[in-house]
PDB file of C-alpha atoms in Angstrom:
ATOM      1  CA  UNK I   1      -1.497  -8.017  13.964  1.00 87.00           C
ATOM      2  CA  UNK I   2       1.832  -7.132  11.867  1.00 96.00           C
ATOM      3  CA  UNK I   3       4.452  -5.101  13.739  1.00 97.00           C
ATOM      4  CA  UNK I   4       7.596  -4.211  12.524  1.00 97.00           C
ATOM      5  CA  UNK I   5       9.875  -3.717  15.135  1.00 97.00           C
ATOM      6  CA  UNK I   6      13.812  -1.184  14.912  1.00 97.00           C
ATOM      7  CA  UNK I   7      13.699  -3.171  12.124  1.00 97.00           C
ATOM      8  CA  UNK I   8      16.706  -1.938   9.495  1.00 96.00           C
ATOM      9  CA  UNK I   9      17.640  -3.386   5.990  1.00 96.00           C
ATOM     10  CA  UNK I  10      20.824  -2.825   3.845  1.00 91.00           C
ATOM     11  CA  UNK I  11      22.500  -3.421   0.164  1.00 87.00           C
ATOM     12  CA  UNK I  12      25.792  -4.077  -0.903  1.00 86.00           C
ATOM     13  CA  UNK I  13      27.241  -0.404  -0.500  1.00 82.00           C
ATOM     14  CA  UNK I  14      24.136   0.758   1.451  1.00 84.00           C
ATOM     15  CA  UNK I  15      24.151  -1.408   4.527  1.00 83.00           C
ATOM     16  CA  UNK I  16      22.261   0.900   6.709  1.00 85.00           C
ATOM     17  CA  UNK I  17      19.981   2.394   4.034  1.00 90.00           C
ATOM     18  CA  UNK I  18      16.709   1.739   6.164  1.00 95.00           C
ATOM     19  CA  UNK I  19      15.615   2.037   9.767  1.00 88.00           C
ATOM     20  CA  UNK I  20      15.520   1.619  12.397  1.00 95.00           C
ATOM     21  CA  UNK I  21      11.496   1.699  11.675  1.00 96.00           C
ATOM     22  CA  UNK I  22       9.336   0.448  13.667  1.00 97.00           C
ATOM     23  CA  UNK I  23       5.075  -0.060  12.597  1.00 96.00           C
ATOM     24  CA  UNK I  24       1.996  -1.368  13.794  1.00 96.00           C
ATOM     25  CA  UNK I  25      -0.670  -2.570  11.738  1.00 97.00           C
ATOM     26  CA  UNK I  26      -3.652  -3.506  13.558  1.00 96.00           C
ATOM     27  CA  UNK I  27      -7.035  -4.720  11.676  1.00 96.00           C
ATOM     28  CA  UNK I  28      -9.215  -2.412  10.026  1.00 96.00           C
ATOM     29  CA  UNK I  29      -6.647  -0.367   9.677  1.00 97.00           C
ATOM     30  CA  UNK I  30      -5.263   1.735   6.283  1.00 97.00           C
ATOM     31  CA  UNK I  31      -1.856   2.653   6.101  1.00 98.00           C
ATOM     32  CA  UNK I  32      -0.366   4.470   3.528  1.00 98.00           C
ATOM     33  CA  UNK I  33       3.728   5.020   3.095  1.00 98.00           C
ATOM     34  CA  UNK I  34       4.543   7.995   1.195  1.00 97.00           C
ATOM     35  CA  UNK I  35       7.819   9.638   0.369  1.00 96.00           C
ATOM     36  CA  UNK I  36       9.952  10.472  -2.530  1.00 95.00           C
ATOM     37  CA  UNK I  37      11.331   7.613  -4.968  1.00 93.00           C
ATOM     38  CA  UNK I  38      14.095   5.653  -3.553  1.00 91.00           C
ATOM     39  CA  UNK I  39      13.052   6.774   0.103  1.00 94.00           C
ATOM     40  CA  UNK I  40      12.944   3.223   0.929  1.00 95.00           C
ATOM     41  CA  UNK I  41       8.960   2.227   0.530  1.00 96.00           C
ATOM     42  CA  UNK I  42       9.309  -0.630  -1.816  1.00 95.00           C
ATOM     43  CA  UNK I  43      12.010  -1.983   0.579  1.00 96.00           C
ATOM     44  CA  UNK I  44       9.825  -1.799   3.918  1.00 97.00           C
ATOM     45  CA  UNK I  45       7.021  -3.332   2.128  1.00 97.00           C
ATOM     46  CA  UNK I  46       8.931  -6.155   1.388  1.00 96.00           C
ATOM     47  CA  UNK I  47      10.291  -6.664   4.655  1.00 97.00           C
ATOM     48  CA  UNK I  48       6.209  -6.493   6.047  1.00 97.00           C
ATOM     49  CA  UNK I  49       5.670  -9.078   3.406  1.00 96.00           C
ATOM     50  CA  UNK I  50       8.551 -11.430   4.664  1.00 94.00           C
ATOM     51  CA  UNK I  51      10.232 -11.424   1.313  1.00 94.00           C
ATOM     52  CA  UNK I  52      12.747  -9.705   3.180  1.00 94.00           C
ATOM     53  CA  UNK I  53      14.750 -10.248   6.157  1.00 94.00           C
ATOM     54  CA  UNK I  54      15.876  -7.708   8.597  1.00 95.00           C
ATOM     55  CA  UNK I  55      19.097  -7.175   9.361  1.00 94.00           C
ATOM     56  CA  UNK I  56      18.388  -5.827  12.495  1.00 94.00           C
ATOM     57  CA  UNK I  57      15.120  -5.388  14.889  1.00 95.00           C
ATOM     58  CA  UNK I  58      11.971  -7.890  13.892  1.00 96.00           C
ATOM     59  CA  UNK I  59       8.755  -8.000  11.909  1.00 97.00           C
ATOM     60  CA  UNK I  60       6.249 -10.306  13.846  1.00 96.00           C
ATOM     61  CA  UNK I  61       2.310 -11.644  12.589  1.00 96.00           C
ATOM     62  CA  UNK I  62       0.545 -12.348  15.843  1.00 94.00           C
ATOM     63  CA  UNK I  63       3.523 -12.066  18.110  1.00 91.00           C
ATOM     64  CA  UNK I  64       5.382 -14.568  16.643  1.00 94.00           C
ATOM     65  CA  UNK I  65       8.348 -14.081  13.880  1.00 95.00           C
ATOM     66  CA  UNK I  66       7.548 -14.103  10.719  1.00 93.00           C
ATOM     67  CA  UNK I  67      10.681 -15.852   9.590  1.00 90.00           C
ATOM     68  CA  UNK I  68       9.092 -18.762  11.560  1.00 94.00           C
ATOM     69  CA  UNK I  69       6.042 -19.218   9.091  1.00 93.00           C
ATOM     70  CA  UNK I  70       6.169 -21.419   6.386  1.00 92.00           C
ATOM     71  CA  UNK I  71       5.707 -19.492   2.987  1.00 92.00           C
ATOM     72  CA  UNK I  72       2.721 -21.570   2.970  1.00 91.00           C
ATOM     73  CA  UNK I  73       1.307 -20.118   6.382  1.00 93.00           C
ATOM     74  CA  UNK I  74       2.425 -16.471   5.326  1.00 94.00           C
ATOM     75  CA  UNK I  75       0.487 -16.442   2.089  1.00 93.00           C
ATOM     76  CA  UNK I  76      -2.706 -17.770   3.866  1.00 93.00           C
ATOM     77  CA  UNK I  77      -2.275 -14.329   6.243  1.00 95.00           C
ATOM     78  CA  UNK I  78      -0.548 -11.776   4.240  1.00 96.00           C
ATOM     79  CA  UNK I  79      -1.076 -10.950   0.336  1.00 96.00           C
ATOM     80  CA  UNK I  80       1.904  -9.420  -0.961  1.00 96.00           C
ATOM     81  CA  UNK I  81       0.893  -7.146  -4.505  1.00 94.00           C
ATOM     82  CA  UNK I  82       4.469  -5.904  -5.845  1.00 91.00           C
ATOM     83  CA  UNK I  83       4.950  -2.874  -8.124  1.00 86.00           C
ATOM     84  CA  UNK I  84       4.773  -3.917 -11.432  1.00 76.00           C
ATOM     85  CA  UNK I  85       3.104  -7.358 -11.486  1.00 74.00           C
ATOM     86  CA  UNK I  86       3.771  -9.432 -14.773  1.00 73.00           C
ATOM     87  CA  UNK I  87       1.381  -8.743 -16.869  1.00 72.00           C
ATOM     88  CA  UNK I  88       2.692 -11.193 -19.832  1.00 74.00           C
ATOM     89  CA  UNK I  89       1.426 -14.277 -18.277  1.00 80.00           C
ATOM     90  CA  UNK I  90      -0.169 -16.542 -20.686  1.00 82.00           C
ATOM     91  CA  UNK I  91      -3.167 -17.915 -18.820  1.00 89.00           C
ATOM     92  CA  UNK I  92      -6.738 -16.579 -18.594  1.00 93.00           C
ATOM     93  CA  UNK I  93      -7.939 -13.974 -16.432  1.00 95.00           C
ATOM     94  CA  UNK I  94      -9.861 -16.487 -13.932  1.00 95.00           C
ATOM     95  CA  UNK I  95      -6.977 -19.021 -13.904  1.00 94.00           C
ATOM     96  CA  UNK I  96      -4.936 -16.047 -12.650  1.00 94.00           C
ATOM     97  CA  UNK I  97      -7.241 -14.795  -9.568  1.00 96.00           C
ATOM     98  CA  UNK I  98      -7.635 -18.846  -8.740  1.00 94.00           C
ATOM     99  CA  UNK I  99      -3.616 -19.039  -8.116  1.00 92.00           C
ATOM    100  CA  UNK I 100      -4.459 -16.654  -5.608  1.00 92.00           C
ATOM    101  CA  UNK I 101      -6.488 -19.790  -3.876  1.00 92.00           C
ATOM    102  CA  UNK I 102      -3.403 -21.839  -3.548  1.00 90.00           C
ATOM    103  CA  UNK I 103      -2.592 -21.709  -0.325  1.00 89.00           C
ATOM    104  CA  UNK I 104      -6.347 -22.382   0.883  1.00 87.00           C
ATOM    105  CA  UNK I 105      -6.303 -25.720  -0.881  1.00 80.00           C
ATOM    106  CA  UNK I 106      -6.084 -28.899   1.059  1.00 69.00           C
ATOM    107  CA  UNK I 107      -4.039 -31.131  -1.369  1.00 63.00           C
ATOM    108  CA  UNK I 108      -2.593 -27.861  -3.513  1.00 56.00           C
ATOM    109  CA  UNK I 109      -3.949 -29.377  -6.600  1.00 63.00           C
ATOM    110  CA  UNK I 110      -7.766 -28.568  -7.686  1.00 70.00           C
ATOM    111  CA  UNK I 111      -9.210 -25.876  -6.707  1.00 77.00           C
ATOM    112  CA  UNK I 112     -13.276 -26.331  -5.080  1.00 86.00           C
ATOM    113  CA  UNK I 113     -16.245 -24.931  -5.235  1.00 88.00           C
ATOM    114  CA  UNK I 114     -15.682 -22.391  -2.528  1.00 91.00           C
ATOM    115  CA  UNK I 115     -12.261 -21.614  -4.222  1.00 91.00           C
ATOM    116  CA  UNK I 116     -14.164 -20.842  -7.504  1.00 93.00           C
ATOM    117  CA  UNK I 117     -16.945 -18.836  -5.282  1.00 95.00           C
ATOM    118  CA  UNK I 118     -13.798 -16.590  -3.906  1.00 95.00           C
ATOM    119  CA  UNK I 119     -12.349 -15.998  -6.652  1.00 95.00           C
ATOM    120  CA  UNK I 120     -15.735 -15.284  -8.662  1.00 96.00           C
ATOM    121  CA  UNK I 121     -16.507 -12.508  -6.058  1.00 96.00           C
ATOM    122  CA  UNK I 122     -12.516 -10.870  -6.326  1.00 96.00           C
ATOM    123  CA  UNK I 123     -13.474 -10.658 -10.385  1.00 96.00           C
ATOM    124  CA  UNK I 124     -16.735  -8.734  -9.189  1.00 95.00           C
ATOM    125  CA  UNK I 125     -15.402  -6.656  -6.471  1.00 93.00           C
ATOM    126  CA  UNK I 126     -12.255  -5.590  -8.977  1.00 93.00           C
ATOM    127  CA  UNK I 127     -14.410  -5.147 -12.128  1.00 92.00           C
ATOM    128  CA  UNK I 128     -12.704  -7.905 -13.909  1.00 94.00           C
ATOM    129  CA  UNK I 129     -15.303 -10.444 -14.550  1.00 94.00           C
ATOM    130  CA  UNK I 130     -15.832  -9.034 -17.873  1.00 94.00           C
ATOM    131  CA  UNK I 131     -12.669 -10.151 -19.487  1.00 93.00           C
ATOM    132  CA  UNK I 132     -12.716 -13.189 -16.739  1.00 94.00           C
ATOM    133  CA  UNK I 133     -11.806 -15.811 -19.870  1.00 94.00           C
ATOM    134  CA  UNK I 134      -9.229 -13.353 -21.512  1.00 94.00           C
ATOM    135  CA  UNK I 135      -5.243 -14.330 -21.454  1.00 93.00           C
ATOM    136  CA  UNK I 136      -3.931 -11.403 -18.914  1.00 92.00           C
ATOM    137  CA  UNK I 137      -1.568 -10.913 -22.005  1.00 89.00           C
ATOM    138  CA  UNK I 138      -3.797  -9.069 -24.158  1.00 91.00           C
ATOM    139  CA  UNK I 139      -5.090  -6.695 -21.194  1.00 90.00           C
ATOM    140  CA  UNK I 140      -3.943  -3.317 -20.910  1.00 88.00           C
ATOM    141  CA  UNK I 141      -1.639  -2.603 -17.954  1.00 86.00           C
ATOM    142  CA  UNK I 142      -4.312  -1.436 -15.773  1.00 86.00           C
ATOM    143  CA  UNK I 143      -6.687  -4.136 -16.710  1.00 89.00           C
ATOM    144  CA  UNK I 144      -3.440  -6.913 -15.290  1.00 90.00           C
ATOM    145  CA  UNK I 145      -2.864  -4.489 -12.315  1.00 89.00           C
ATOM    146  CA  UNK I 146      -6.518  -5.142 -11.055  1.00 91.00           C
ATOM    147  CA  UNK I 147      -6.329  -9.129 -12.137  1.00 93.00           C
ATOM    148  CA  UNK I 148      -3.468  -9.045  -9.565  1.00 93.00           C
ATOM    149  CA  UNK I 149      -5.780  -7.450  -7.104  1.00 94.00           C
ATOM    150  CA  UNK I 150      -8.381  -9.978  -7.561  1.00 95.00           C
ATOM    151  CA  UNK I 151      -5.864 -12.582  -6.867  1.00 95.00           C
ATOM    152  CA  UNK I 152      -4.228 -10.599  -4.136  1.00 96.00           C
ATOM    153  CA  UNK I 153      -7.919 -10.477  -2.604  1.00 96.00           C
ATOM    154  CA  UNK I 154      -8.794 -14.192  -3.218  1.00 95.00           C
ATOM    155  CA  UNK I 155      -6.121 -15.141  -0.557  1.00 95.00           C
ATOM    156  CA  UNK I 156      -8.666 -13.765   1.881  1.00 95.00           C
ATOM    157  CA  UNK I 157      -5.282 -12.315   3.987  1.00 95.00           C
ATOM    158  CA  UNK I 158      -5.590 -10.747   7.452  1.00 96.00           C
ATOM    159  CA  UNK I 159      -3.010  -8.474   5.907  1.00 97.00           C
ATOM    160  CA  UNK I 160      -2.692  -6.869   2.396  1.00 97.00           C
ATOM    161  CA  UNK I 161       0.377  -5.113   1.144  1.00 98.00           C
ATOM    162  CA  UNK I 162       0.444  -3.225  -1.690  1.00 97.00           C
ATOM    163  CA  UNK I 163       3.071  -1.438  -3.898  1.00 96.00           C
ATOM    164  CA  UNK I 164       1.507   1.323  -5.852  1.00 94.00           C
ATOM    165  CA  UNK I 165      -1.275  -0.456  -6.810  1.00 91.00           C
ATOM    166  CA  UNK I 166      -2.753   2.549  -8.552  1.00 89.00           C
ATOM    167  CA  UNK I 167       0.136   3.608 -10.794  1.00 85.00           C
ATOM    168  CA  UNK I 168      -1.287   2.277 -14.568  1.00 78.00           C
ATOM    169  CA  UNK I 169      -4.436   2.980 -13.192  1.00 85.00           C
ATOM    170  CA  UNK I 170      -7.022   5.484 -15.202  1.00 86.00           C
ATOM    171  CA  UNK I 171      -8.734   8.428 -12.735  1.00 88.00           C
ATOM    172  CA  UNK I 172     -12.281   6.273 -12.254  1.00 88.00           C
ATOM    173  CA  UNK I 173     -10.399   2.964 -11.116  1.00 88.00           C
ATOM    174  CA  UNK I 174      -7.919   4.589  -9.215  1.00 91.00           C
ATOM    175  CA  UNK I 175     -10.954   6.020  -6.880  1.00 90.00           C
ATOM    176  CA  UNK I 176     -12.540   2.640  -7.218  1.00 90.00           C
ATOM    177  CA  UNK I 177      -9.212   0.721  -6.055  1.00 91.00           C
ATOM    178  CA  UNK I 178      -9.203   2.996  -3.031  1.00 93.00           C
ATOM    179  CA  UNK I 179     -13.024   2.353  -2.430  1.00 93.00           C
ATOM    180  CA  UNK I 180     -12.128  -1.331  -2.379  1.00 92.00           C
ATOM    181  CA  UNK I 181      -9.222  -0.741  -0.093  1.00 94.00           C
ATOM    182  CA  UNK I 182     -11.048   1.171   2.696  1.00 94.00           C
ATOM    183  CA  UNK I 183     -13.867  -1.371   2.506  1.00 94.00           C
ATOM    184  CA  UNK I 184     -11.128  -4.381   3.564  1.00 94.00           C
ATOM    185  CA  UNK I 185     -10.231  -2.240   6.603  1.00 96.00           C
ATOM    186  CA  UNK I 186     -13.838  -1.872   7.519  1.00 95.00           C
ATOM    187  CA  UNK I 187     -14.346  -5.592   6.960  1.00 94.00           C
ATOM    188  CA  UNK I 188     -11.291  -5.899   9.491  1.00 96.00           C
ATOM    189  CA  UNK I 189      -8.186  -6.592   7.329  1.00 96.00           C
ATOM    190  CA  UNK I 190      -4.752  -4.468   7.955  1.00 97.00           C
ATOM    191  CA  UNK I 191      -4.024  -3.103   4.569  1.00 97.00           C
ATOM    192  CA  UNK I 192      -0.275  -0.807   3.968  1.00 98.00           C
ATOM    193  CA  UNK I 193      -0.378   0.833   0.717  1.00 97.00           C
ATOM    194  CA  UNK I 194       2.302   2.584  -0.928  1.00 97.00           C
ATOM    195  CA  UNK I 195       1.653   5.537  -3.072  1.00 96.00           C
ATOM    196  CA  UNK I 196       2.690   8.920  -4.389  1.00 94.00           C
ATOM    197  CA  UNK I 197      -0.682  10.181  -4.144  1.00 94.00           C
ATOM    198  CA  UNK I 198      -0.862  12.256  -1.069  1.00 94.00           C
ATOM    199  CA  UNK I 199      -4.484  13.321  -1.905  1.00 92.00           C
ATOM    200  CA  UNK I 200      -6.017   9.708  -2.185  1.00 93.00           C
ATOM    201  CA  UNK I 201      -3.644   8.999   1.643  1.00 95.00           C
ATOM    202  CA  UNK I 202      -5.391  11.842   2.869  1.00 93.00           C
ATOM    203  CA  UNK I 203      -9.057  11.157   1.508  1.00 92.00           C
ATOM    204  CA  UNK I 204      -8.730   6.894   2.664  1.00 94.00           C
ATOM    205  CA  UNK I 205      -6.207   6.063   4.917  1.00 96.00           C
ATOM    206  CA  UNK I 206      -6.085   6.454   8.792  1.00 96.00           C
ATOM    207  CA  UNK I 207      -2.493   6.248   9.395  1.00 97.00           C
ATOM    208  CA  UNK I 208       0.579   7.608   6.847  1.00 97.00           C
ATOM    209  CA  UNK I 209       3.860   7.137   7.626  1.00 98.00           C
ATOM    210  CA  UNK I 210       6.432   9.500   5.164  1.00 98.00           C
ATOM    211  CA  UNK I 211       9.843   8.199   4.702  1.00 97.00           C
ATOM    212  CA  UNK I 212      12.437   9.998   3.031  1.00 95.00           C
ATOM    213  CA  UNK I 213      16.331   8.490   3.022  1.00 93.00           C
ATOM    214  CA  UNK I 214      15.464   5.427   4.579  1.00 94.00           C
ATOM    215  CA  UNK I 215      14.007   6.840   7.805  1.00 95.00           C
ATOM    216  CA  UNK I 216      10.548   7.534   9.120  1.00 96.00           C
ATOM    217  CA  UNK I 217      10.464  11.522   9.260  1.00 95.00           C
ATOM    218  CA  UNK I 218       6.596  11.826  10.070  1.00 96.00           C
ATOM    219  CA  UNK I 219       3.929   9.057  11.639  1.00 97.00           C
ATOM    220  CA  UNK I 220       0.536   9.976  12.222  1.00 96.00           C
ATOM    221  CA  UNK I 221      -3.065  10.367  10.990  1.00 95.00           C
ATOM    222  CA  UNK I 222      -3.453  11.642   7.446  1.00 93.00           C
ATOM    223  CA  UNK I 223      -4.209  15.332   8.726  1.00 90.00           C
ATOM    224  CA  UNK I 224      -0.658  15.544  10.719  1.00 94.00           C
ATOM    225  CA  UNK I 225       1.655  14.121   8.377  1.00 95.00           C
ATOM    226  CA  UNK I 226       0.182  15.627   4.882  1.00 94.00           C
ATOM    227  CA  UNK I 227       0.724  19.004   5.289  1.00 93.00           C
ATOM    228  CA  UNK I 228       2.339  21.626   3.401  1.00 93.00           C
ATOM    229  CA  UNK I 229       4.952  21.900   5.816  1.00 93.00           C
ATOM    230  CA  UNK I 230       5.523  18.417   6.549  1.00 95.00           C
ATOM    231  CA  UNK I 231       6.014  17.404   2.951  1.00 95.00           C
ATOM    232  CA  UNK I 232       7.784  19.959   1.496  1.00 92.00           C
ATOM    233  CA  UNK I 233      11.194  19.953   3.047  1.00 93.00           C
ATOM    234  CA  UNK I 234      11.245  16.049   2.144  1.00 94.00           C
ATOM    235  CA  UNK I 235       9.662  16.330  -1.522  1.00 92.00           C
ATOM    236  CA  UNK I 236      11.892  19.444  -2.163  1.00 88.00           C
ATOM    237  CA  UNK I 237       8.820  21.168  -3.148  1.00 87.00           C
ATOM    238  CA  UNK I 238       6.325  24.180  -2.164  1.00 88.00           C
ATOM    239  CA  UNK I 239       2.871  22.969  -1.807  1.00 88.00           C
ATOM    240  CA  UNK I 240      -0.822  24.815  -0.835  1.00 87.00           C
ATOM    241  CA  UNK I 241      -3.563  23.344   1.034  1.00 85.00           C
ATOM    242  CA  UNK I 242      -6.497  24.109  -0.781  1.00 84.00           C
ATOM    243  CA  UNK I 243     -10.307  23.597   0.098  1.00 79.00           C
ATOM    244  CA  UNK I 244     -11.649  20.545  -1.494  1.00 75.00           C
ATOM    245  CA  UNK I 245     -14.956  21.867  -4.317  1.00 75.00           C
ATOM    246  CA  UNK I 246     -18.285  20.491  -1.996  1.00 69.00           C
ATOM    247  CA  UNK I 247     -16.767  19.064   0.755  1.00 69.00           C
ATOM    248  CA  UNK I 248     -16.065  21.436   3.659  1.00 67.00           C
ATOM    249  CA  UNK I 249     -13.957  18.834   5.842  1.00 71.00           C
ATOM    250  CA  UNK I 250     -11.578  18.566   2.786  1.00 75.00           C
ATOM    251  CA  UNK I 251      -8.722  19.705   1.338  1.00 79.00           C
ATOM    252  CA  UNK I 252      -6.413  19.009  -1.471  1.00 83.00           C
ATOM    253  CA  UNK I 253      -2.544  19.282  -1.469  1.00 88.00           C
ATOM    254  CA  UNK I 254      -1.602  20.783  -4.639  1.00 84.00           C
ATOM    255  CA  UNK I 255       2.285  21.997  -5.929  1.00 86.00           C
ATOM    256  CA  UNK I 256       3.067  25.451  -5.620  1.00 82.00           C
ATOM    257  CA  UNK I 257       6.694  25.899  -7.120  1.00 59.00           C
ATOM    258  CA  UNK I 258       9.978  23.926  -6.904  1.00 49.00           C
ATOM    259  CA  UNK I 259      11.847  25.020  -4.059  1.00 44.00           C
ATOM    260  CA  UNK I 260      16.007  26.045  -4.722  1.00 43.00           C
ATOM    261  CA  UNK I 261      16.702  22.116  -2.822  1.00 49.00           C
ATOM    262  CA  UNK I 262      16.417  19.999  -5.527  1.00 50.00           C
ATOM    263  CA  UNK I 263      15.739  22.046  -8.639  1.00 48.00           C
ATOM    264  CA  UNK I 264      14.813  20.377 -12.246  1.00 43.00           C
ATOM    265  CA  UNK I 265      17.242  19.966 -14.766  1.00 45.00           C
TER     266      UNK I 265
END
């Protein structure tokens, strides 16, 4: 579905900072990226997204290029939710989740009956139909984060991309958020989710791929990549594998002590 082929990215006085990486995101698949901040998963999920361009190697949506799709075309296949979504907008909560209609809509203008079925269902499936006729201004940062969801869902993508979507999120939603996330794989969408929470990667995800300095130093299933002795050299970091309480095919990661690499100040 969305393969990212050697691709490689670059700033001004970092022109090789990522790659070559290459990915495969098939449906009903869950990927997570995980790695230490400024390992470069922000960047790659904005280069899956299209928002991007490579400078080197290719991303491609159904074999062809995605720098050949009309922004148009690429929002009807791939929903892009970025870290830190406004959450200042002054419009209501429904008005929001209906933008995410947009590209569905013949004439771009009015939004139909179906559109205002999808969207209805994204409020109910993120738990935001209660505040449905609130401006997102006046939510909480978690409340906004899951508004952007529900508009992220409404696209009905074949692909969702996500940037820390859990990060303002309290302990219940966070759970719930991954619930929902799993539940798009199984109904055949490729979701890639970004996140520093190595437990929740392990507990819904099938594939993880852990970057650290721009390059992909582990790519696998959930039980090779997050192990103590994967993670730790890249998270400078000693960790324990623990048994899960009730579940016997579980167990958590949890930190042991900061290793001499990259001590605290």
């Amino acid at each position: 579905m969305l393969v990212a082929t050697d691709v490689e990215f670059g700033f001004p006085g970092r022109p090789r900072f990522l790659g070559p990486i290459s990915l495969s995101v098939g449906p009903g698949e869950c990927w997570a990226i995980v790695g230490p901040n400024g390992a470069g998963k922000s960047t790659l999920l904005r280069l899956l997204s299209g928002l991007y361009t490579p400078k080197g190697g290719r991303v491609a949506l159904d074999d062809r290029h995605l720098c050949e799709y009309s922004r148009t075309e690429r929002a009807r296949r791939i929903a892009f939710l970025p870290q830190g979504a406004a959450s200042d907008i002054d419009l209501c909560v429904r008005d929001i989740v209906l933008m995410g209609r947009f590209p569905h809509r013949s004439f771009g203008l009015f939004e139909s009956a179906e559109d205002e079925r999808i969207a209805e269902q994204a409020l109910k499936r993120t738990a935001t139909e209660p505040f449905a006729d609130r401006p997102l201004a006046t939510l909480s940062g978690g409340e906004a984060q899951r508004v952007h969801l529900a508009a992220a869902l409404a696209q009905q993508p074949g692909v969702l991309l996500l940037d820390e979507p859990t990060a303002s999120l309290d302990l219940q939603h966070e759970r719930a958020i991954f619930d929902l996330l799993r539940k798009q794989a199984e109904e055949g969408v490729g979701v890639v989710v970004v996140t520093h929470d190595v437990n929740l990667a392990a507990d819904y995800c099938s594939h993880v791929m852990l970057l650290c300095d721009g390059k992909a130093v582990a790519v696998g299933g959930p039980s090779e990549v997050l192990r103590p002795e994967v993670l730790a050299p890249v998270y400078g970091i000693d960790l324990e594998s623990v048994a899960a309480p009730g579940r016997a095919d579980r167990r958590w990661l949890i930190p042991a002590a900061f290793t001499s690499k990259q001590p605290l100040p």
